[in-house]
PDB file of C-alpha atoms in Angstrom:
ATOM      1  CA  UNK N   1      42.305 -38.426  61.974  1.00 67.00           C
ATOM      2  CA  UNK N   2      39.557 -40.491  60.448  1.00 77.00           C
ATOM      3  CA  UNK N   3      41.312 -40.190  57.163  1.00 76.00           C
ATOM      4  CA  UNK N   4      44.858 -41.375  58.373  1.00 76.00           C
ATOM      5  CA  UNK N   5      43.834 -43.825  60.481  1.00 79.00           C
ATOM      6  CA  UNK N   6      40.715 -45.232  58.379  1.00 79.00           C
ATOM      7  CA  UNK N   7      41.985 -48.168  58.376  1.00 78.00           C
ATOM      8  CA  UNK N   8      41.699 -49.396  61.917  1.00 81.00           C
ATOM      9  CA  UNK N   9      38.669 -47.313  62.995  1.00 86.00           C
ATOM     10  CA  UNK N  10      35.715 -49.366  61.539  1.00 85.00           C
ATOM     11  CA  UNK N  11      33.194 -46.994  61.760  1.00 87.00           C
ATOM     12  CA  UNK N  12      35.407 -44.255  59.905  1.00 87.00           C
ATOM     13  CA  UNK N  13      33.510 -44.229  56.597  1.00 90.00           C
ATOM     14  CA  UNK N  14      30.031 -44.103  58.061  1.00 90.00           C
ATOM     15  CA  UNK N  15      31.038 -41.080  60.191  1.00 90.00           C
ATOM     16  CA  UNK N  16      32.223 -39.267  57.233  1.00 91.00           C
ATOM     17  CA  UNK N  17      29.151 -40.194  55.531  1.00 93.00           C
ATOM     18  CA  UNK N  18      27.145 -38.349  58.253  1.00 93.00           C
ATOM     19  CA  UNK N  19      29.397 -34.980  57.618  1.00 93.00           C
ATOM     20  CA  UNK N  20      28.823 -35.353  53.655  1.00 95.00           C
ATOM     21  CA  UNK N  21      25.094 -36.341  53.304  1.00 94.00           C
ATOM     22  CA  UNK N  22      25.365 -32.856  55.924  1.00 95.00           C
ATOM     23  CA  UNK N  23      27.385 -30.810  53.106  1.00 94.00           C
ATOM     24  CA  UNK N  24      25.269 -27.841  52.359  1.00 94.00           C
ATOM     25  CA  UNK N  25      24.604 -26.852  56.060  1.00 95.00           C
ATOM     26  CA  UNK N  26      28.719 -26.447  56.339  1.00 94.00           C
ATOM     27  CA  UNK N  27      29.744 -23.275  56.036  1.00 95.00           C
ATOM     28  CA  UNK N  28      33.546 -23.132  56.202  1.00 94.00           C
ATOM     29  CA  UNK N  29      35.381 -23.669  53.332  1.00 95.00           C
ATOM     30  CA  UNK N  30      38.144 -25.010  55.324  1.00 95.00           C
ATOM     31  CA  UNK N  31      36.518 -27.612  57.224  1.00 95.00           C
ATOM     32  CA  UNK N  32      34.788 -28.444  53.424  1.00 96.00           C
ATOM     33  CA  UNK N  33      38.534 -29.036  52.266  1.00 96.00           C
ATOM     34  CA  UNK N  34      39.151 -31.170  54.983  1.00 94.00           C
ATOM     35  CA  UNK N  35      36.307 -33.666  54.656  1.00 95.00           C
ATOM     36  CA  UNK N  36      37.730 -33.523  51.021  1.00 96.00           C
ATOM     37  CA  UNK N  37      40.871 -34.650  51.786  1.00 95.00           C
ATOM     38  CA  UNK N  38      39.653 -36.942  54.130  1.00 94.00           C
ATOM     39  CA  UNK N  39      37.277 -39.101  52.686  1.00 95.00           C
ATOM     40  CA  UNK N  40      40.249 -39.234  49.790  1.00 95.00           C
ATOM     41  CA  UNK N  41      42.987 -40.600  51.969  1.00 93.00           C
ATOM     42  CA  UNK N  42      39.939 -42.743  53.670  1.00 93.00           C
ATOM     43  CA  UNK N  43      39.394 -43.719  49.587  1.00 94.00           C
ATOM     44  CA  UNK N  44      42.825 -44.921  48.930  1.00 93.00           C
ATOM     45  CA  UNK N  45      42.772 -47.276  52.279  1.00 91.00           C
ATOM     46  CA  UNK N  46      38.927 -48.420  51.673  1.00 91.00           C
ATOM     47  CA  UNK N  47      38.129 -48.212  48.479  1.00 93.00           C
ATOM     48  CA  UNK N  48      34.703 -50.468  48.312  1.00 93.00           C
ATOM     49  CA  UNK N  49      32.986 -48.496  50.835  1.00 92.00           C
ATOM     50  CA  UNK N  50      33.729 -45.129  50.445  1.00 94.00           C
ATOM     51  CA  UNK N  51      33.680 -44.734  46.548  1.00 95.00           C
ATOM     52  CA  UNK N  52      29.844 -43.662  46.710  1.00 95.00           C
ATOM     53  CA  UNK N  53      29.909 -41.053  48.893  1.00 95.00           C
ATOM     54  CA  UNK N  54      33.317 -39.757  47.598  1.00 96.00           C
ATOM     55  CA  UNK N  55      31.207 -39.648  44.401  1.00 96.00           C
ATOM     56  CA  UNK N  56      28.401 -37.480  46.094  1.00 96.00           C
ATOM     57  CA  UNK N  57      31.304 -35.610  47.968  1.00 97.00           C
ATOM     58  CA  UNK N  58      33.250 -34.696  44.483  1.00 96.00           C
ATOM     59  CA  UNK N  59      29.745 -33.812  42.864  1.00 96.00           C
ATOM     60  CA  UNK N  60      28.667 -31.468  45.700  1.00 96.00           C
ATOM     61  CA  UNK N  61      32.037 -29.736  45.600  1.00 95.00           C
ATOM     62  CA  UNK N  62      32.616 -29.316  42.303  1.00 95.00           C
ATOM     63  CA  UNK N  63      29.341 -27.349  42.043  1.00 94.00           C
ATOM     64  CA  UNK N  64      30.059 -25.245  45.374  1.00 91.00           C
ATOM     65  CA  UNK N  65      31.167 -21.965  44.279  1.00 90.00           C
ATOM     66  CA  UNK N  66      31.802 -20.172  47.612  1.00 91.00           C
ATOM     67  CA  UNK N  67      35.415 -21.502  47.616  1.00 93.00           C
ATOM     68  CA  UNK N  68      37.812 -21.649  44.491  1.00 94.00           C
ATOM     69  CA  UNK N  69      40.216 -23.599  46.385  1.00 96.00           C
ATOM     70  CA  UNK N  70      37.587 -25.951  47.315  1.00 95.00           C
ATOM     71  CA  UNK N  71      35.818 -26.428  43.921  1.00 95.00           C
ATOM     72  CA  UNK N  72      39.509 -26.316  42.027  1.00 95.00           C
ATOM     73  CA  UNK N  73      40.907 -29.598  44.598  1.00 95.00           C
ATOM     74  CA  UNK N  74      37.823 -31.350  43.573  1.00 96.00           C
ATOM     75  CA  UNK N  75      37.716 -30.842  39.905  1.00 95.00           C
ATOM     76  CA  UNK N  76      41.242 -32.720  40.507  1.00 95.00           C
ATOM     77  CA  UNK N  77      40.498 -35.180  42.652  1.00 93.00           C
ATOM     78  CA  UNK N  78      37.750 -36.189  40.225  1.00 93.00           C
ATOM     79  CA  UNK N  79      40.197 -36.143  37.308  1.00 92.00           C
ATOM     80  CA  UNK N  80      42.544 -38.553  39.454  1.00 85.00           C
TER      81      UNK N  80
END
């Protein structure tokens, strides 16, 4: 929700931030793929203020190895 409708919740980056400075203490590889996608959707509507912690979200995923669907959506993401 916060990646569709980014841009008319203000506070939608900063509660994303909150889930990715909280990375490593997620467990689910699914919900990991979801914050992925979201905070790239959330990119392409607010770019200024979420390209640092998509930054920090693409490094901590491309070195997570517990999901290869996970670490292979990243490695593209970051090639985008």
């Amino acid at each position: 929700l916060v990646g569709e409708c980014g841009d008319v919740v203000p506070e939608a980056p900063y509660s994303l931030e909150k889930l990715i400075d909280s990375y490593d203490t997620i467990k689910d590889a699914d919900v990991k793929i979801a914050l992925l996608m979201s905070t790239m959707k959330l990119f392409f509507l607010r770019p200024p203020e979420v390209q640092g912690m998509l930054g920090r979200l693409l490094q901590k995923a491309t070195e997570d190895v517990s999901s290869q669907d996970l670490h292979d959506r990243a490695l593209l993401y970051y090639r985008l």
